[in-house]
Amino acid sequence: MMHFDMEKIDIAWCPGCGNFGILNVLKRTLVDLKIRPQDLVLVSGIGQAAKTPHYIKANFFNGLHGRALPPATAIKAVNPELKVIVTSGDGDMYGEGGNHFIHAIRRNPDLTVIVHNNMVYGLTKGQASPTSQLGFVTPLQVDGVFEEPFNPLAVAVALNASFVARTSIHDLALTQKLFAQAIQHKGFALVDTFTPCVSFNKVNTRQWYQEHTYIVGDDYDPQDRNEAFKKAVEAEPWPLGVIYKSPAKASFEENLPVYKNNKQPLIDRRVQWEKLEALIESKKI
Amino acid sequence: MTHSPEALGISIVLAGEAGQGIQTIEQLLTKILKLDGYHVYATKEYMSRVRGGTNSISIRVASKPVQAPLQRIDLLVALDEKVLSHLQYRITEETIIVGDPEVLGAVPGILPVPLRQMASELGNEMYANTIALGLISGLLAVDAQVMEKYLSSRFADKGDDVVANNIKAAGLGYDRSWTLRESGEVRFSEIRKHEHSNEIMVNGSEAIAMGAIAGGCQCITSYPMTPGTGVITFMAQHQHDFNLVVEQAEDEIAAINMALGAWYAGARAMVTTSGGGFALMTEGVSLAGMLEMPVVIHLAQRPGPATGLPTRTEQGDLELALYAGHGEFPRIILAPESLQSAFAVSRQAFDLADRYQVPVIILSDQYLVDTYYNTAAFALDPRETLPSIVETTEEYQRYQFTPDGISPRGIPGRGLGLVGADSDEHDEAAHITEDLDLRVKMVDKRLRKLGRIKEELPAAGLEGHKDWRTIIISWGSVNPIVREAVAELNRNDVAQIAIQQVYPLPADLHQYLKKADRTIIVESNATSQMGNLILRETGHTFQHAILKYNGLPFTVEELVENLRQCLLA
Ligand SMILES: Cc1ncc(C[n+]2csc(CCOP(=O)(O)OP(=O)(O)O)c2C)c(N)n1
């Protein structure tokens, strides 16, 4: 169907999993944006969501649980010509990788970060995730979750993230629109994507997301940070759409001194032998 | 046994509280001594605090190149009185202690020099350190013109007044030294001067950083941790000249995962840290093993466990480096012994990592990174780095099976192919698999690389007389101290193997050990980790282990004494 399709693959997701929707929308968006598989790197950690790169025909770096953002940041930094997209789960991104989430936003690398937020740990069979809602009962949280759920949008707005959006996979059109905007956005672009886990989350189902979300109106101004913060802390119904866009700011790569006067990717540069010789020479006194 | 000053040179120690200015004196003094033609060696021990405490810098001035610390002190410049108890174990009857009576009080046996008073007569107490500098220079018979010339160039950008005042202050100290020498109160044996203006003076951190640049390093990501920080700081300061991406990561986990991402995309990258930080990186080391991603890790050891002694030295992390990371995969561990080898090993680490697609750990320690002496300018030729990246074709498979286990490494965006990297067990195309036959083939493929590494890395070699019967083994920064101690022993029956290739161990090691009547291992740790590794790899057990783990490096005299006892036993 598309050049991002894999030939023969054995997908590890359950029938009805929201990840299928995310996979298809993402591939379609990549085709629409005319991105070459050779110029694309998909980066993930570990989890069911983090298997996404195995199901798209492109370059990929499937690293450790929680550690998608550090390699993604570095890949973009050493070769800014690549398009780098992170696909990851809520546990991967907000739990194990929480510290990287905070600091990657501060760095603002030009990454698209799609978080498959199913409010549960899927791969490890149903424990609570940082975004599990209060009272959510699991085999491990037997009396229900009592920790305050992590609010990725509010944290991102607090950190002045350059692009913050939320979508829900029950709305494919909205999801595609937001993926496209995020991929085209320069800087750190977060798309927290509500998605049902049919096996381990019987509370936050496809229908539940449909009934508990709404799309922000055209009159909503995502550039107003205070308003964005109010939106970010809204729940039941949860707002979908672009929640916040920071004033334009340089990306991590643009801030790196190596690219200030020279746009050539780092990987094409060679050792500065004369300068090194001069540096050694300067140590003679 | 008396260690002749001619052979060992003069041992000078500058000591005082953090922030009192011993560092200023040290930096000026060692440069002036080198410019005047002395061989200079300096190492420091310091406390993990910003103010107060006691820090000391030990300087050796000698007629021949020296690379090891002495125990004894010939001249101690004490900037406060706590210094005397701190260094008591190194002070002998012959030690000349110079100090300001106003600061030290009436301590018997001290040569009083009223540094502060002299400085305030000059109009500023700040000059007390420069007066001390002049005094030491004079005592060592430094050419006054060399001293003045260096001070002028050093302070030139601070204006003529500052230059004039510093020269005047140094002159005051210098004149004072002549009075002391003429009165016979201070007398040092003469040290020969040599012309060695072509040599450089850098510390271990700088040598490793420059080696990394020569090795094509383009990216360093790390989280500050003493004593590993010197390398990234140096590279940050030179990043504009050398096109380096330098990033302070949020933690060591991010640091190593960034470095792996950088290599994946085609850059050469490294991290620098110490034991605690490396412990956090271990999952990343394992990832490097699985991804077959090259990466260079500088691990500057300090005494643990946990926070331990943050500013002191130890060789306590060999086993950590050896076993870090879950699962089975090959790695290379190198422990440079000197500034020359710190540069060379650091440079080589990038080629080795790239060639075998494995993590390469450079195991240094606080002593090595903080020590400096004059040494030959680092050789850069041949000026090339190993070309290792292939342009991918449409059929490209990142983990293609090959006889030696090394698959051609492509990078994203360069060629028609696609490049995967997967921390799960994977197939040749890097895709996740649970095919258990494939699993076995992949494990074998990864481990095959170790065989290749063993074949291609050099032999250890042995230093000593052909009639040797005793072998002394040490590794890394301890090697030069053993070397000098062995030279002092001056015996035909003793030879030394100075290991710098920690893992895999040099192939010829066993053959020497088998022939020895007596074997001694010398390490800066409490459990003889190298001894354990050699036992595991060769079955050899050492008769004697000389182990030190109080946070300070071995000294020549103490090793001579220890070795002599082993040889008597
Ligand atoms: C260091 C480490 N800790 C724990 C795990 C086990 N683990 C794998 S995925 C996962 C959580 C998965 O949840 P999420 O990221 O939300 O993804 P999902 O499977 O729900 O898509 C955990 C705990 C691991 N692989 N590595």
JSON list of C-alpha atoms in Angstrom, two decimals, chain A residues 6 36-42 45-46 51 53-65 67 69-79 81-82 96 99-101 103-104 107 252 256-259 262 265-277 279-281 283-285, chain B residues 31 34-35 197-202 206 210 213-214 216 218 234 238-245 247-251 253-254 257-258 260-262 264-267 283-284 287 291 293 347 377-378 380 383-385 411-424 429-432:
[
{"chain": "A", "resi": 6, "resn": "MET", "atom": "CA", "xyz": [6.78, -3.83, 6.01]},
{"chain": "A", "resi": 36, "resn": "ARG", "atom": "CA", "xyz": [11.90, 9.46, 2.47]},
{"chain": "A", "resi": 37, "resn": "PRO", "atom": "CA", "xyz": [12.34, 6.32, 4.64]},
{"chain": "A", "resi": 38, "resn": "GLN", "atom": "CA", "xyz": [16.10, 6.79, 4.29]},
{"chain": "A", "resi": 39, "resn": "ASP", "atom": "CA", "xyz": [15.89, 10.24, 5.87]},
{"chain": "A", "resi": 40, "resn": "LEU", "atom": "CA", "xyz": [13.68, 9.16, 8.73]},
{"chain": "A", "resi": 41, "resn": "VAL", "atom": "CA", "xyz": [14.76, 7.65, 12.03]},
{"chain": "A", "resi": 42, "resn": "LEU", "atom": "CA", "xyz": [12.16, 6.24, 14.39]},
{"chain": "A", "resi": 45, "resn": "GLY", "atom": "CA", "xyz": [12.33, 2.63, 24.19]},
{"chain": "A", "resi": 46, "resn": "ILE", "atom": "CA", "xyz": [10.70, -0.60, 25.33]},
{"chain": "A", "resi": 51, "resn": "LYS", "atom": "CA", "xyz": [7.65, -1.70, 19.06]},
{"chain": "A", "resi": 53, "resn": "PRO", "atom": "CA", "xyz": [9.52, 1.26, 14.71]},
{"chain": "A", "resi": 54, "resn": "HIS", "atom": "CA", "xyz": [9.63, -2.45, 13.85]},
{"chain": "A", "resi": 55, "resn": "TYR", "atom": "CA", "xyz": [6.43, -2.06, 11.85]},
{"chain": "A", "resi": 56, "resn": "ILE", "atom": "CA", "xyz": [7.47, 0.88, 9.70]},
{"chain": "A", "resi": 57, "resn": "LYS", "atom": "CA", "xyz": [9.96, 0.58, 6.88]},
{"chain": "A", "resi": 58, "resn": "ALA", "atom": "CA", "xyz": [12.51, 3.20, 7.87]},
{"chain": "A", "resi": 59, "resn": "ASN", "atom": "CA", "xyz": [15.69, 3.61, 9.90]},
{"chain": "A", "resi": 60, "resn": "PHE", "atom": "CA", "xyz": [15.14, 2.94, 13.56]},
{"chain": "A", "resi": 61, "resn": "PHE", "atom": "CA", "xyz": [16.82, 2.91, 16.93]},
{"chain": "A", "resi": 62, "resn": "ASN", "atom": "CA", "xyz": [14.92, 0.77, 19.39]},
{"chain": "A", "resi": 63, "resn": "GLY", "atom": "CA", "xyz": [16.86, 1.34, 22.60]},
{"chain": "A", "resi": 64, "resn": "LEU", "atom": "CA", "xyz": [16.26, 0.75, 26.29]},
{"chain": "A", "resi": 65, "resn": "HIS", "atom": "CA", "xyz": [13.12, 1.15, 28.34]},
{"chain": "A", "resi": 67, "resn": "ARG", "atom": "CA", "xyz": [15.70, 5.93, 27.11]},
{"chain": "A", "resi": 69, "resn": "LEU", "atom": "CA", "xyz": [14.88, 10.70, 24.10]},
{"chain": "A", "resi": 70, "resn": "PRO", "atom": "CA", "xyz": [18.65, 10.78, 24.76]},
{"chain": "A", "resi": 71, "resn": "PRO", "atom": "CA", "xyz": [19.64, 8.88, 21.59]},
{"chain": "A", "resi": 72, "resn": "ALA", "atom": "CA", "xyz": [16.97, 10.72, 19.58]},
{"chain": "A", "resi": 73, "resn": "THR", "atom": "CA", "xyz": [18.43, 14.05, 20.73]},
{"chain": "A", "resi": 74, "resn": "ALA", "atom": "CA", "xyz": [21.93, 12.96, 19.78]},
{"chain": "A", "resi": 75, "resn": "ILE", "atom": "CA", "xyz": [20.92, 11.55, 16.40]},
{"chain": "A", "resi": 76, "resn": "LYS", "atom": "CA", "xyz": [19.36, 14.86, 15.46]},
{"chain": "A", "resi": 77, "resn": "ALA", "atom": "CA", "xyz": [22.33, 16.78, 16.83]},
{"chain": "A", "resi": 78, "resn": "VAL", "atom": "CA", "xyz": [24.95, 14.93, 14.83]},
{"chain": "A", "resi": 79, "resn": "ASN", "atom": "CA", "xyz": [22.89, 14.82, 11.64]},
{"chain": "A", "resi": 81, "resn": "GLU", "atom": "CA", "xyz": [19.29, 16.46, 8.02]},
{"chain": "A", "resi": 82, "resn": "LEU", "atom": "CA", "xyz": [17.47, 13.46, 9.45]},
{"chain": "A", "resi": 96, "resn": "GLU", "atom": "CA", "xyz": [11.26, 5.29, 33.47]},
{"chain": "A", "resi": 99, "resn": "ASN", "atom": "CA", "xyz": [13.88, 12.79, 33.80]},
{"chain": "A", "resi": 100, "resn": "HIS", "atom": "CA", "xyz": [14.77, 12.74, 30.10]},
{"chain": "A", "resi": 101, "resn": "PHE", "atom": "CA", "xyz": [11.29, 14.03, 29.25]},
{"chain": "A", "resi": 103, "resn": "HIS", "atom": "CA", "xyz": [15.35, 17.82, 30.15]},
{"chain": "A", "resi": 104, "resn": "ALA", "atom": "CA", "xyz": [14.68, 17.07, 26.51]},
{"chain": "A", "resi": 107, "resn": "ARG", "atom": "CA", "xyz": [16.91, 21.37, 25.30]},
{"chain": "A", "resi": 252, "resn": "PHE", "atom": "CA", "xyz": [18.94, 22.36, 20.41]},
{"chain": "A", "resi": 256, "resn": "LEU", "atom": "CA", "xyz": [24.98, 24.11, 19.19]},
{"chain": "A", "resi": 257, "resn": "PRO", "atom": "CA", "xyz": [28.11, 26.09, 18.38]},
{"chain": "A", "resi": 258, "resn": "VAL", "atom": "CA", "xyz": [29.07, 23.55, 15.69]},
{"chain": "A", "resi": 259, "resn": "TYR", "atom": "CA", "xyz": [26.22, 24.75, 13.51]},
{"chain": "A", "resi": 262, "resn": "ASN", "atom": "CA", "xyz": [28.50, 25.95, 9.30]},
{"chain": "A", "resi": 265, "resn": "PRO", "atom": "CA", "xyz": [26.22, 17.83, 9.47]},
{"chain": "A", "resi": 266, "resn": "LEU", "atom": "CA", "xyz": [28.80, 17.00, 12.08]},
{"chain": "A", "resi": 267, "resn": "ILE", "atom": "CA", "xyz": [29.25, 13.52, 10.66]},
{"chain": "A", "resi": 268, "resn": "ASP", "atom": "CA", "xyz": [30.74, 14.94, 7.47]},
{"chain": "A", "resi": 269, "resn": "ARG", "atom": "CA", "xyz": [33.47, 16.87, 9.23]},
{"chain": "A", "resi": 270, "resn": "ARG", "atom": "CA", "xyz": [37.01, 15.66, 9.80]},
{"chain": "A", "resi": 271, "resn": "VAL", "atom": "CA", "xyz": [39.63, 16.05, 12.52]},
{"chain": "A", "resi": 272, "resn": "GLN", "atom": "CA", "xyz": [41.15, 19.54, 12.60]},
{"chain": "A", "resi": 273, "resn": "TRP", "atom": "CA", "xyz": [44.74, 18.33, 12.52]},
{"chain": "A", "resi": 274, "resn": "GLU", "atom": "CA", "xyz": [46.40, 21.74, 12.17]},
{"chain": "A", "resi": 275, "resn": "LYS", "atom": "CA", "xyz": [44.46, 23.14, 15.09]},
{"chain": "A", "resi": 276, "resn": "LEU", "atom": "CA", "xyz": [45.26, 20.09, 17.17]},
{"chain": "A", "resi": 277, "resn": "GLU", "atom": "CA", "xyz": [48.92, 20.48, 16.36]},
{"chain": "A", "resi": 279, "resn": "LEU", "atom": "CA", "xyz": [46.94, 23.18, 20.63]},
{"chain": "A", "resi": 280, "resn": "ILE", "atom": "CA", "xyz": [49.66, 20.68, 21.49]},
{"chain": "A", "resi": 281, "resn": "GLU", "atom": "CA", "xyz": [52.27, 23.29, 20.56]},
{"chain": "A", "resi": 283, "resn": "LYS", "atom": "CA", "xyz": [51.35, 23.32, 25.83]},
{"chain": "A", "resi": 284, "resn": "LYS", "atom": "CA", "xyz": [55.09, 23.76, 25.40]},
{"chain": "A", "resi": 285, "resn": "ILE", "atom": "CA", "xyz": [55.08, 26.46, 28.05]},
{"chain": "B", "resi": 31, "resn": "LYS", "atom": "CA", "xyz": [56.22, 26.35, 34.10]},
{"chain": "B", "resi": 34, "resn": "LYS", "atom": "CA", "xyz": [60.35, 23.59, 32.90]},
{"chain": "B", "resi": 35, "resn": "LEU", "atom": "CA", "xyz": [61.35, 26.66, 30.91]},
{"chain": "B", "resi": 197, "resn": "SER", "atom": "CA", "xyz": [61.65, 23.45, 25.16]},
{"chain": "B", "resi": 198, "resn": "ASN", "atom": "CA", "xyz": [60.12, 21.11, 22.59]},
{"chain": "B", "resi": 199, "resn": "GLU", "atom": "CA", "xyz": [58.34, 19.16, 25.27]},
{"chain": "B", "resi": 200, "resn": "ILE", "atom": "CA", "xyz": [54.85, 19.83, 26.50]},
{"chain": "B", "resi": 201, "resn": "MET", "atom": "CA", "xyz": [53.30, 19.84, 29.93]},
{"chain": "B", "resi": 202, "resn": "VAL", "atom": "CA", "xyz": [49.70, 18.65, 30.27]},
{"chain": "B", "resi": 206, "resn": "GLU", "atom": "CA", "xyz": [44.13, 16.95, 28.92]},
{"chain": "B", "resi": 210, "resn": "MET", "atom": "CA", "xyz": [43.46, 15.57, 23.11]},
{"chain": "B", "resi": 213, "resn": "ILE", "atom": "CA", "xyz": [40.09, 14.68, 19.47]},
{"chain": "B", "resi": 214, "resn": "ALA", "atom": "CA", "xyz": [42.87, 12.97, 17.52]},
{"chain": "B", "resi": 216, "resn": "GLY", "atom": "CA", "xyz": [38.02, 11.74, 15.73]},
{"chain": "B", "resi": 218, "resn": "GLN", "atom": "CA", "xyz": [33.00, 14.73, 17.70]},
{"chain": "B", "resi": 234, "resn": "PHE", "atom": "CA", "xyz": [38.80, 20.65, 28.38]},
{"chain": "B", "resi": 238, "resn": "HIS", "atom": "CA", "xyz": [38.08, 23.79, 22.75]},
{"chain": "B", "resi": 239, "resn": "GLN", "atom": "CA", "xyz": [34.75, 22.84, 21.17]},
{"chain": "B", "resi": 240, "resn": "HIS", "atom": "CA", "xyz": [34.73, 25.77, 18.75]},
{"chain": "B", "resi": 241, "resn": "ASP", "atom": "CA", "xyz": [38.06, 24.83, 17.23]},
{"chain": "B", "resi": 242, "resn": "PHE", "atom": "CA", "xyz": [37.34, 21.15, 16.94]},
{"chain": "B", "resi": 243, "resn": "ASN", "atom": "CA", "xyz": [33.65, 21.04, 15.91]},
{"chain": "B", "resi": 244, "resn": "LEU", "atom": "CA", "xyz": [32.58, 19.24, 19.03]},
{"chain": "B", "resi": 245, "resn": "VAL", "atom": "CA", "xyz": [29.10, 18.72, 20.36]},
{"chain": "B", "resi": 247, "resn": "GLU", "atom": "CA", "xyz": [26.48, 18.43, 26.26]},
{"chain": "B", "resi": 248, "resn": "GLN", "atom": "CA", "xyz": [26.03, 18.20, 30.00]},
{"chain": "B", "resi": 249, "resn": "ALA", "atom": "CA", "xyz": [23.38, 15.51, 30.25]},
{"chain": "B", "resi": 250, "resn": "GLU", "atom": "CA", "xyz": [20.73, 15.33, 32.97]},
{"chain": "B", "resi": 251, "resn": "ASP", "atom": "CA", "xyz": [22.31, 12.15, 34.31]},
{"chain": "B", "resi": 253, "resn": "ILE", "atom": "CA", "xyz": [22.05, 7.33, 31.87]},
{"chain": "B", "resi": 254, "resn": "ALA", "atom": "CA", "xyz": [21.20, 10.04, 29.39]},
{"chain": "B", "resi": 257, "resn": "ASN", "atom": "CA", "xyz": [22.40, 6.76, 25.62]},
{"chain": "B", "resi": 258, "resn": "MET", "atom": "CA", "xyz": [23.18, 10.03, 23.83]},
{"chain": "B", "resi": 260, "resn": "LEU", "atom": "CA", "xyz": [25.11, 5.62, 21.47]},
{"chain": "B", "resi": 261, "resn": "GLY", "atom": "CA", "xyz": [22.66, 7.69, 19.44]},
{"chain": "B", "resi": 262, "resn": "ALA", "atom": "CA", "xyz": [25.54, 9.83, 18.17]},
{"chain": "B", "resi": 264, "resn": "TYR", "atom": "CA", "xyz": [24.39, 5.32, 15.39]},
{"chain": "B", "resi": 265, "resn": "ALA", "atom": "CA", "xyz": [23.96, 8.48, 13.34]},
{"chain": "B", "resi": 266, "resn": "GLY", "atom": "CA", "xyz": [27.61, 8.46, 12.27]},
{"chain": "B", "resi": 267, "resn": "ALA", "atom": "CA", "xyz": [29.61, 10.54, 14.75]},
{"chain": "B", "resi": 283, "resn": "GLU", "atom": "CA", "xyz": [22.50, -0.67, 31.25]},
{"chain": "B", "resi": 284, "resn": "GLY", "atom": "CA", "xyz": [23.79, 1.50, 28.43]},
{"chain": "B", "resi": 287, "resn": "LEU", "atom": "CA", "xyz": [22.88, -1.79, 25.13]},
{"chain": "B", "resi": 291, "resn": "LEU", "atom": "CA", "xyz": [23.36, -2.91, 19.38]},
{"chain": "B", "resi": 293, "resn": "MET", "atom": "CA", "xyz": [27.38, 0.10, 18.77]},
{"chain": "B", "resi": 347, "resn": "ARG", "atom": "CA", "xyz": [42.98, 8.03, 20.37]},
{"chain": "B", "resi": 377, "resn": "ALA", "atom": "CA", "xyz": [54.83, 16.62, 22.19]},
{"chain": "B", "resi": 378, "resn": "PHE", "atom": "CA", "xyz": [52.12, 14.14, 21.23]},
{"chain": "B", "resi": 380, "resn": "LEU", "atom": "CA", "xyz": [49.85, 13.04, 15.40]},
{"chain": "B", "resi": 383, "resn": "ARG", "atom": "CA", "xyz": [46.78, 11.91, 10.41]},
{"chain": "B", "resi": 384, "resn": "GLU", "atom": "CA", "xyz": [43.87, 9.71, 9.61]},
{"chain": "B", "resi": 385, "resn": "THR", "atom": "CA", "xyz": [41.10, 7.85, 11.29]},
{"chain": "B", "resi": 411, "resn": "ILE", "atom": "CA", "xyz": [24.38, 4.93, 9.12]},
{"chain": "B", "resi": 412, "resn": "PRO", "atom": "CA", "xyz": [20.96, 6.46, 8.43]},
{"chain": "B", "resi": 413, "resn": "GLY", "atom": "CA", "xyz": [20.73, 8.77, 5.47]},
{"chain": "B", "resi": 414, "resn": "ARG", "atom": "CA", "xyz": [23.89, 7.55, 3.74]},
{"chain": "B", "resi": 415, "resn": "GLY", "atom": "CA", "xyz": [22.91, 5.15, 0.99]},
{"chain": "B", "resi": 416, "resn": "LEU", "atom": "CA", "xyz": [19.79, 3.50, -0.29]},
{"chain": "B", "resi": 417, "resn": "GLY", "atom": "CA", "xyz": [19.46, 1.12, 2.61]},
{"chain": "B", "resi": 418, "resn": "LEU", "atom": "CA", "xyz": [17.83, 1.36, 6.01]},
{"chain": "B", "resi": 419, "resn": "VAL", "atom": "CA", "xyz": [19.72, 1.03, 9.26]},
{"chain": "B", "resi": 420, "resn": "GLY", "atom": "CA", "xyz": [18.18, -0.49, 12.34]},
{"chain": "B", "resi": 421, "resn": "ALA", "atom": "CA", "xyz": [19.42, -0.87, 15.88]},
{"chain": "B", "resi": 422, "resn": "ASP", "atom": "CA", "xyz": [17.54, -3.01, 18.34]},
{"chain": "B", "resi": 423, "resn": "SER", "atom": "CA", "xyz": [18.01, -3.75, 22.03]},
{"chain": "B", "resi": 424, "resn": "ASP", "atom": "CA", "xyz": [15.80, -6.82, 21.70]},
{"chain": "B", "resi": 429, "resn": "ALA", "atom": "CA", "xyz": [17.84, -6.70, 9.60]},
{"chain": "B", "resi": 430, "resn": "ALA", "atom": "CA", "xyz": [17.74, -5.59, 13.25]},
{"chain": "B", "resi": 431, "resn": "HIS", "atom": "CA", "xyz": [14.13, -6.58, 13.76]},
{"chain": "B", "resi": 432, "resn": "ILE", "atom": "CA", "xyz": [12.90, -8.08, 17.01]}
]
